[in-house]
């Protein structure tokens, strides 16, 4: 078994003035969708924020407040995030493949541990001291690579499926609008008739 802190670093990078530093986007907990590793929404730093936690592409964002909401995402852009979000990265890619880290954070065992170690009644938070002690089985790097490739392929398939569902919904909506809009040569009747 491997302790989380033996292979994962909690980034403590901060940017005091994100706007001056050229940072354009920020991520709050409301921007991370439960059980979705992709960040599809964010806020603009120009709107004014107090966030200073800096993250870079490839780092894992984990919602430490209300961990039961299962908010984990992989950054694909640079930005700042809420203090209620931890920024994780692999300490050594030869020990823990960075591509596998988000799936470890998304595992049932990790969520259960994070929820169990949370404190507070209205807005429970887990802390790094506890998460650092989380133990999990870590396979050899070649096996990690195989597992990560498989899990990312599953994620890609899921995302493609969700895009297809969304496009199908949009097509249905557009078709209904086209069919049931006023037509010059169609008679109009009351539903009751």
PDB file of C-alpha atoms in Angstrom:
ATOM      1  CA  UNK A   1       0.000   0.000   0.000  1.00  0.00           C
ATOM      2  CA  UNK A   2       1.145   3.528  -0.813  1.00  0.00           C
ATOM      3  CA  UNK A   3       0.391   6.685   1.140  1.00  0.00           C
ATOM      4  CA  UNK A   4      -1.079   9.490  -0.944  1.00  0.00           C
ATOM      5  CA  UNK A   5       1.525  12.031   0.238  1.00  0.00           C
ATOM      6  CA  UNK A   6       4.370   9.692  -0.746  1.00  0.00           C
ATOM      7  CA  UNK A   7       3.484  10.095  -4.432  1.00  0.00           C
ATOM      8  CA  UNK A   8       1.314  13.259  -4.584  1.00  0.00           C
ATOM      9  CA  UNK A   9       2.185  16.877  -3.910  1.00  0.00           C
ATOM     10  CA  UNK A  10      -0.307  19.476  -2.719  1.00  0.00           C
ATOM     11  CA  UNK A  11       0.600  22.560  -4.725  1.00  0.00           C
ATOM     12  CA  UNK A  12       0.880  25.665  -2.598  1.00  0.00           C
ATOM     13  CA  UNK A  13       1.579  27.986  -5.533  1.00  0.00           C
ATOM     14  CA  UNK A  14      -0.177  31.334  -5.198  1.00  0.00           C
ATOM     15  CA  UNK A  15      -0.556  34.367  -7.411  1.00  0.00           C
ATOM     16  CA  UNK A  16      -1.304  37.499  -5.417  1.00  0.00           C
ATOM     17  CA  UNK A  17      -2.603  39.491  -8.406  1.00  0.00           C
ATOM     18  CA  UNK A  18      -3.814  37.087 -11.123  1.00  0.00           C
ATOM     19  CA  UNK A  19      -4.857  39.869 -13.503  1.00  0.00           C
ATOM     20  CA  UNK A  20      -1.411  41.507 -13.496  1.00  0.00           C
ATOM     21  CA  UNK A  21       0.170  38.050 -13.926  1.00  0.00           C
ATOM     22  CA  UNK A  22      -1.830  37.550 -17.130  1.00  0.00           C
ATOM     23  CA  UNK A  23      -4.162  34.898 -15.718  1.00  0.00           C
ATOM     24  CA  UNK A  24      -7.502  35.058 -17.537  1.00  0.00           C
ATOM     25  CA  UNK A  25      -9.641  32.336 -15.923  1.00  0.00           C
ATOM     26  CA  UNK A  26     -10.642  31.200 -12.471  1.00  0.00           C
ATOM     27  CA  UNK A  27     -12.350  28.035 -11.277  1.00  0.00           C
ATOM     28  CA  UNK A  28     -14.701  27.848  -8.309  1.00  0.00           C
ATOM     29  CA  UNK A  29     -16.428  24.755  -6.965  1.00  0.00           C
ATOM     30  CA  UNK A  30     -19.496  25.728  -9.002  1.00  0.00           C
ATOM     31  CA  UNK A  31     -17.461  25.250 -12.201  1.00  0.00           C
ATOM     32  CA  UNK A  32     -16.518  21.625 -11.484  1.00  0.00           C
ATOM     33  CA  UNK A  33     -19.241  19.136 -12.326  1.00  0.00           C
ATOM     34  CA  UNK A  34     -19.572  16.048 -10.126  1.00  0.00           C
ATOM     35  CA  UNK A  35     -17.859  12.963 -11.560  1.00  0.00           C
ATOM     36  CA  UNK A  36     -16.636  14.843 -14.651  1.00  0.00           C
ATOM     37  CA  UNK A  37     -12.893  15.206 -15.125  1.00  0.00           C
ATOM     38  CA  UNK A  38     -13.280  18.041 -17.638  1.00  0.00           C
ATOM     39  CA  UNK A  39     -13.621  21.746 -16.856  1.00  0.00           C
ATOM     40  CA  UNK A  40     -16.152  23.154 -19.293  1.00  0.00           C
ATOM     41  CA  UNK A  41     -17.060  26.309 -17.358  1.00  0.00           C
ATOM     42  CA  UNK A  42     -15.007  28.967 -15.582  1.00  0.00           C
ATOM     43  CA  UNK A  43     -15.101  32.613 -14.641  1.00  0.00           C
ATOM     44  CA  UNK A  44     -13.145  35.566 -16.007  1.00  0.00           C
ATOM     45  CA  UNK A  45     -10.514  37.080 -13.735  1.00  0.00           C
ATOM     46  CA  UNK A  46     -11.466  40.507 -15.151  1.00  0.00           C
ATOM     47  CA  UNK A  47     -14.811  40.145 -13.327  1.00  0.00           C
ATOM     48  CA  UNK A  48     -12.899  40.540 -10.054  1.00  0.00           C
ATOM     49  CA  UNK A  49     -12.017  37.694  -7.689  1.00  0.00           C
ATOM     50  CA  UNK A  50     -10.094  37.020  -4.506  1.00  0.00           C
ATOM     51  CA  UNK A  51      -8.800  33.575  -5.568  1.00  0.00           C
ATOM     52  CA  UNK A  52      -5.040  33.140  -5.481  1.00  0.00           C
ATOM     53  CA  UNK A  53      -4.450  29.336  -5.692  1.00  0.00           C
ATOM     54  CA  UNK A  54      -2.507  28.883  -8.921  1.00  0.00           C
ATOM     55  CA  UNK A  55      -2.931  25.825 -11.142  1.00  0.00           C
ATOM     56  CA  UNK A  56      -1.394  24.749 -14.434  1.00  0.00           C
ATOM     57  CA  UNK A  57      -2.463  22.365 -17.207  1.00  0.00           C
ATOM     58  CA  UNK A  58      -2.276  18.735 -16.138  1.00  0.00           C
ATOM     59  CA  UNK A  59      -2.769  19.387 -12.440  1.00  0.00           C
ATOM     60  CA  UNK A  60      -5.720  17.804 -10.660  1.00  0.00           C
ATOM     61  CA  UNK A  61      -8.299  20.009  -8.932  1.00  0.00           C
ATOM     62  CA  UNK A  62     -10.099  18.380  -5.998  1.00  0.00           C
ATOM     63  CA  UNK A  63     -13.043  19.977  -4.188  1.00  0.00           C
ATOM     64  CA  UNK A  64     -12.176  19.674  -0.492  1.00  0.00           C
ATOM     65  CA  UNK A  65     -15.463  21.230   0.659  1.00  0.00           C
ATOM     66  CA  UNK A  66     -18.382  18.790   0.588  1.00  0.00           C
ATOM     67  CA  UNK A  67     -16.228  15.980  -0.798  1.00  0.00           C
ATOM     68  CA  UNK A  68     -19.376  13.866  -1.126  1.00  0.00           C
ATOM     69  CA  UNK A  69     -20.175  15.964  -4.220  1.00  0.00           C
ATOM     70  CA  UNK A  70     -17.320  14.169  -6.018  1.00  0.00           C
ATOM     71  CA  UNK A  71     -15.731  17.166  -7.698  1.00  0.00           C
ATOM     72  CA  UNK A  72     -12.438  16.278  -9.347  1.00  0.00           C
ATOM     73  CA  UNK A  73     -11.152  17.736 -12.621  1.00  0.00           C
ATOM     74  CA  UNK A  74      -7.974  17.932 -14.663  1.00  0.00           C
ATOM     75  CA  UNK A  75      -6.915  21.434 -15.643  1.00  0.00           C
ATOM     76  CA  UNK A  76      -6.304  21.970 -19.346  1.00  0.00           C
ATOM     77  CA  UNK A  77      -5.498  25.670 -18.943  1.00  0.00           C
ATOM     78  CA  UNK A  78      -3.672  27.878 -16.449  1.00  0.00           C
ATOM     79  CA  UNK A  79      -5.694  29.751 -13.869  1.00  0.00           C
ATOM     80  CA  UNK A  80      -6.479  30.398 -10.226  1.00  0.00           C
ATOM     81  CA  UNK A  81      -8.997  28.580  -8.098  1.00  0.00           C
ATOM     82  CA  UNK A  82     -10.965  28.785  -4.896  1.00  0.00           C
ATOM     83  CA  UNK A  83      -9.359  28.000  -1.566  1.00  0.00           C
ATOM     84  CA  UNK A  84     -11.927  25.175  -1.322  1.00  0.00           C
ATOM     85  CA  UNK A  85     -10.084  23.393  -4.133  1.00  0.00           C
ATOM     86  CA  UNK A  86      -6.850  21.483  -3.636  1.00  0.00           C
ATOM     87  CA  UNK A  87      -4.361  21.397  -6.509  1.00  0.00           C
ATOM     88  CA  UNK A  88      -2.578  18.024  -6.762  1.00  0.00           C
ATOM     89  CA  UNK A  89       0.218  16.706  -8.936  1.00  0.00           C
ATOM     90  CA  UNK A  90       2.397  13.618  -9.064  1.00  0.00           C
ATOM     91  CA  UNK A  91       5.633  13.994  -7.079  1.00  0.00           C
ATOM     92  CA  UNK A  92       7.544  11.732  -9.448  1.00  0.00           C
ATOM     93  CA  UNK A  93       6.099  10.546 -12.790  1.00  0.00           C
ATOM     94  CA  UNK A  94       8.320   7.443 -12.540  1.00  0.00           C
ATOM     95  CA  UNK A  95       6.456   6.400  -9.380  1.00  0.00           C
ATOM     96  CA  UNK A  96       2.930   7.711 -10.080  1.00  0.00           C
ATOM     97  CA  UNK A  97       1.882   8.375 -13.646  1.00  0.00           C
ATOM     98  CA  UNK A  98       0.262  11.854 -13.716  1.00  0.00           C
ATOM     99  CA  UNK A  99      -2.454  10.526 -16.056  1.00  0.00           C
ATOM    100  CA  UNK A 100      -3.563   8.058 -13.371  1.00  0.00           C
ATOM    101  CA  UNK A 101      -3.808  10.587 -10.514  1.00  0.00           C
ATOM    102  CA  UNK A 102      -7.291  11.943 -11.402  1.00  0.00           C
ATOM    103  CA  UNK A 103      -8.707   8.422 -11.373  1.00  0.00           C
ATOM    104  CA  UNK A 104      -7.189   7.721  -7.952  1.00  0.00           C
ATOM    105  CA  UNK A 105      -8.868  10.925  -6.702  1.00  0.00           C
ATOM    106  CA  UNK A 106     -12.096   9.819  -8.370  1.00  0.00           C
ATOM    107  CA  UNK A 107     -12.030   6.328  -6.853  1.00  0.00           C
ATOM    108  CA  UNK A 108     -14.683   5.197  -4.419  1.00  0.00           C
ATOM    109  CA  UNK A 109     -12.073   4.562  -1.713  1.00  0.00           C
ATOM    110  CA  UNK A 110     -10.644   8.072  -1.988  1.00  0.00           C
ATOM    111  CA  UNK A 111     -14.093   9.687  -1.845  1.00  0.00           C
ATOM    112  CA  UNK A 112     -15.117   7.593   1.153  1.00  0.00           C
ATOM    113  CA  UNK A 113     -11.891   8.495   2.945  1.00  0.00           C
ATOM    114  CA  UNK A 114     -12.268  12.209   2.128  1.00  0.00           C
ATOM    115  CA  UNK A 115     -15.859  12.254   3.389  1.00  0.00           C
ATOM    116  CA  UNK A 116     -14.997  10.260   6.519  1.00  0.00           C
ATOM    117  CA  UNK A 117     -12.154  12.656   7.384  1.00  0.00           C
ATOM    118  CA  UNK A 118     -14.199  15.797   6.737  1.00  0.00           C
ATOM    119  CA  UNK A 119     -15.056  18.121   9.614  1.00  0.00           C
ATOM    120  CA  UNK A 120     -17.831  20.686   9.945  1.00  0.00           C
ATOM    121  CA  UNK A 121     -21.596  20.385   9.913  1.00  0.00           C
ATOM    122  CA  UNK A 122     -22.942  22.817   7.297  1.00  0.00           C
ATOM    123  CA  UNK A 123     -19.984  22.802   4.941  1.00  0.00           C
ATOM    124  CA  UNK A 124     -17.706  19.876   5.844  1.00  0.00           C
ATOM    125  CA  UNK A 125     -14.132  20.038   4.560  1.00  0.00           C
ATOM    126  CA  UNK A 126     -11.409  17.451   4.400  1.00  0.00           C
ATOM    127  CA  UNK A 127      -7.838  18.573   4.965  1.00  0.00           C
ATOM    128  CA  UNK A 128      -4.470  17.736   3.475  1.00  0.00           C
ATOM    129  CA  UNK A 129      -3.174  16.277   6.745  1.00  0.00           C
ATOM    130  CA  UNK A 130      -5.817  13.560   6.519  1.00  0.00           C
ATOM    131  CA  UNK A 131      -5.742  13.060   2.750  1.00  0.00           C
ATOM    132  CA  UNK A 132      -1.952  12.685   2.893  1.00  0.00           C
ATOM    133  CA  UNK A 133      -2.481   9.526   4.992  1.00  0.00           C
ATOM    134  CA  UNK A 134      -4.866   7.850   2.494  1.00  0.00           C
ATOM    135  CA  UNK A 135      -3.445   4.464   1.462  1.00  0.00           C
ATOM    136  CA  UNK A 136      -4.086   2.728  -1.845  1.00  0.00           C
ATOM    137  CA  UNK A 137      -2.505  -0.035  -3.940  1.00  0.00           C
ATOM    138  CA  UNK A 138      -0.113   1.384  -6.539  1.00  0.00           C
ATOM    139  CA  UNK A 139       0.788  -0.953  -9.389  1.00  0.00           C
ATOM    140  CA  UNK A 140       4.102  -0.830 -11.277  1.00  0.00           C
ATOM    141  CA  UNK A 141       4.448   2.044 -13.771  1.00  0.00           C
ATOM    142  CA  UNK A 142       3.796  -0.141 -16.862  1.00  0.00           C
ATOM    143  CA  UNK A 143       0.551  -1.357 -15.329  1.00  0.00           C
ATOM    144  CA  UNK A 144      -0.350   2.233 -14.361  1.00  0.00           C
ATOM    145  CA  UNK A 145       0.135   3.232 -18.001  1.00  0.00           C
ATOM    146  CA  UNK A 146      -2.145   0.424 -19.202  1.00  0.00           C
ATOM    147  CA  UNK A 147      -4.811   1.306 -16.608  1.00  0.00           C
ATOM    148  CA  UNK A 148      -4.633   5.048 -17.372  1.00  0.00           C
ATOM    149  CA  UNK A 149      -4.925   4.445 -21.135  1.00  0.00           C
ATOM    150  CA  UNK A 150      -7.976   2.255 -20.568  1.00  0.00           C
ATOM    151  CA  UNK A 151      -9.641   4.721 -18.170  1.00  0.00           C
ATOM    152  CA  UNK A 152      -8.993   7.703 -20.468  1.00  0.00           C
ATOM    153  CA  UNK A 153     -10.407   5.713 -23.422  1.00  0.00           C
ATOM    154  CA  UNK A 154     -13.539   5.053 -21.361  1.00  0.00           C
ATOM    155  CA  UNK A 155     -13.716   8.751 -20.453  1.00  0.00           C
ATOM    156  CA  UNK A 156     -13.319   9.752 -24.124  1.00  0.00           C
ATOM    157  CA  UNK A 157     -16.138   7.372 -25.077  1.00  0.00           C
ATOM    158  CA  UNK A 158     -18.371   8.758 -22.324  1.00  0.00           C
ATOM    159  CA  UNK A 159     -17.685  12.342 -23.433  1.00  0.00           C
ATOM    160  CA  UNK A 160     -18.429  11.467 -27.083  1.00  0.00           C
ATOM    161  CA  UNK A 161     -21.662   9.787 -26.000  1.00  0.00           C
ATOM    162  CA  UNK A 162     -22.708  12.864 -23.985  1.00  0.00           C
ATOM    163  CA  UNK A 163     -21.936  15.139 -26.963  1.00  0.00           C
ATOM    164  CA  UNK A 164     -24.069  12.869 -29.175  1.00  0.00           C
ATOM    165  CA  UNK A 165     -26.960  13.025 -26.710  1.00  0.00           C
ATOM    166  CA  UNK A 166     -26.688  16.824 -26.581  1.00  0.00           C
ATOM    167  CA  UNK A 167     -26.585  17.133 -30.384  1.00  0.00           C
ATOM    168  CA  UNK A 168     -29.573  14.774 -30.661  1.00  0.00           C
ATOM    169  CA  UNK A 169     -31.519  16.897 -28.172  1.00  0.00           C
ATOM    170  CA  UNK A 170     -30.659  20.059 -30.113  1.00  0.00           C
ATOM    171  CA  UNK A 171     -31.765  18.396 -33.364  1.00  0.00           C
ATOM    172  CA  UNK A 172     -35.059  17.308 -31.782  1.00  0.00           C
ATOM    173  CA  UNK A 173     -35.659  20.803 -30.406  1.00  0.00           C
ATOM    174  CA  UNK A 174     -34.886  22.413 -33.762  1.00  0.00           C
ATOM    175  CA  UNK A 175     -37.115  19.936 -35.615  1.00  0.00           C
ATOM    176  CA  UNK A 176     -40.049  20.563 -33.266  1.00  0.00           C
ATOM    177  CA  UNK A 177     -39.603  24.290 -33.609  1.00  0.00           C
ATOM    178  CA  UNK A 178     -39.543  24.001 -37.384  1.00  0.00           C
ATOM    179  CA  UNK A 179     -42.551  21.656 -37.565  1.00  0.00           C
ATOM    180  CA  UNK A 180     -44.763  23.471 -35.078  1.00  0.00           C
ATOM    181  CA  UNK A 181     -43.999  27.072 -36.001  1.00  0.00           C
ATOM    182  CA  UNK A 182     -46.618  28.996 -37.908  1.00  0.00           C
ATOM    183  CA  UNK A 183     -46.866  27.873 -41.524  1.00  0.00           C
ATOM    184  CA  UNK A 184     -48.581  30.075 -44.109  1.00  0.00           C
ATOM    185  CA  UNK A 185     -50.617  27.315 -45.735  1.00  0.00           C
ATOM    186  CA  UNK A 186     -51.425  25.208 -42.680  1.00  0.00           C
ATOM    187  CA  UNK A 187     -54.760  25.535 -40.937  1.00  0.00           C
ATOM    188  CA  UNK A 188     -54.570  26.335 -37.246  1.00  0.00           C
ATOM    189  CA  UNK A 189     -56.785  24.412 -34.804  1.00  0.00           C
ATOM    190  CA  UNK A 190     -57.330  24.545 -31.064  1.00  0.00           C
ATOM    191  CA  UNK A 191     -56.025  21.531 -29.171  1.00  0.00           C
ATOM    192  CA  UNK A 192     -59.535  21.014 -27.758  1.00  0.00           C
ATOM    193  CA  UNK A 193     -60.908  20.617 -31.290  1.00  0.00           C
TER     194      UNK A 193
END
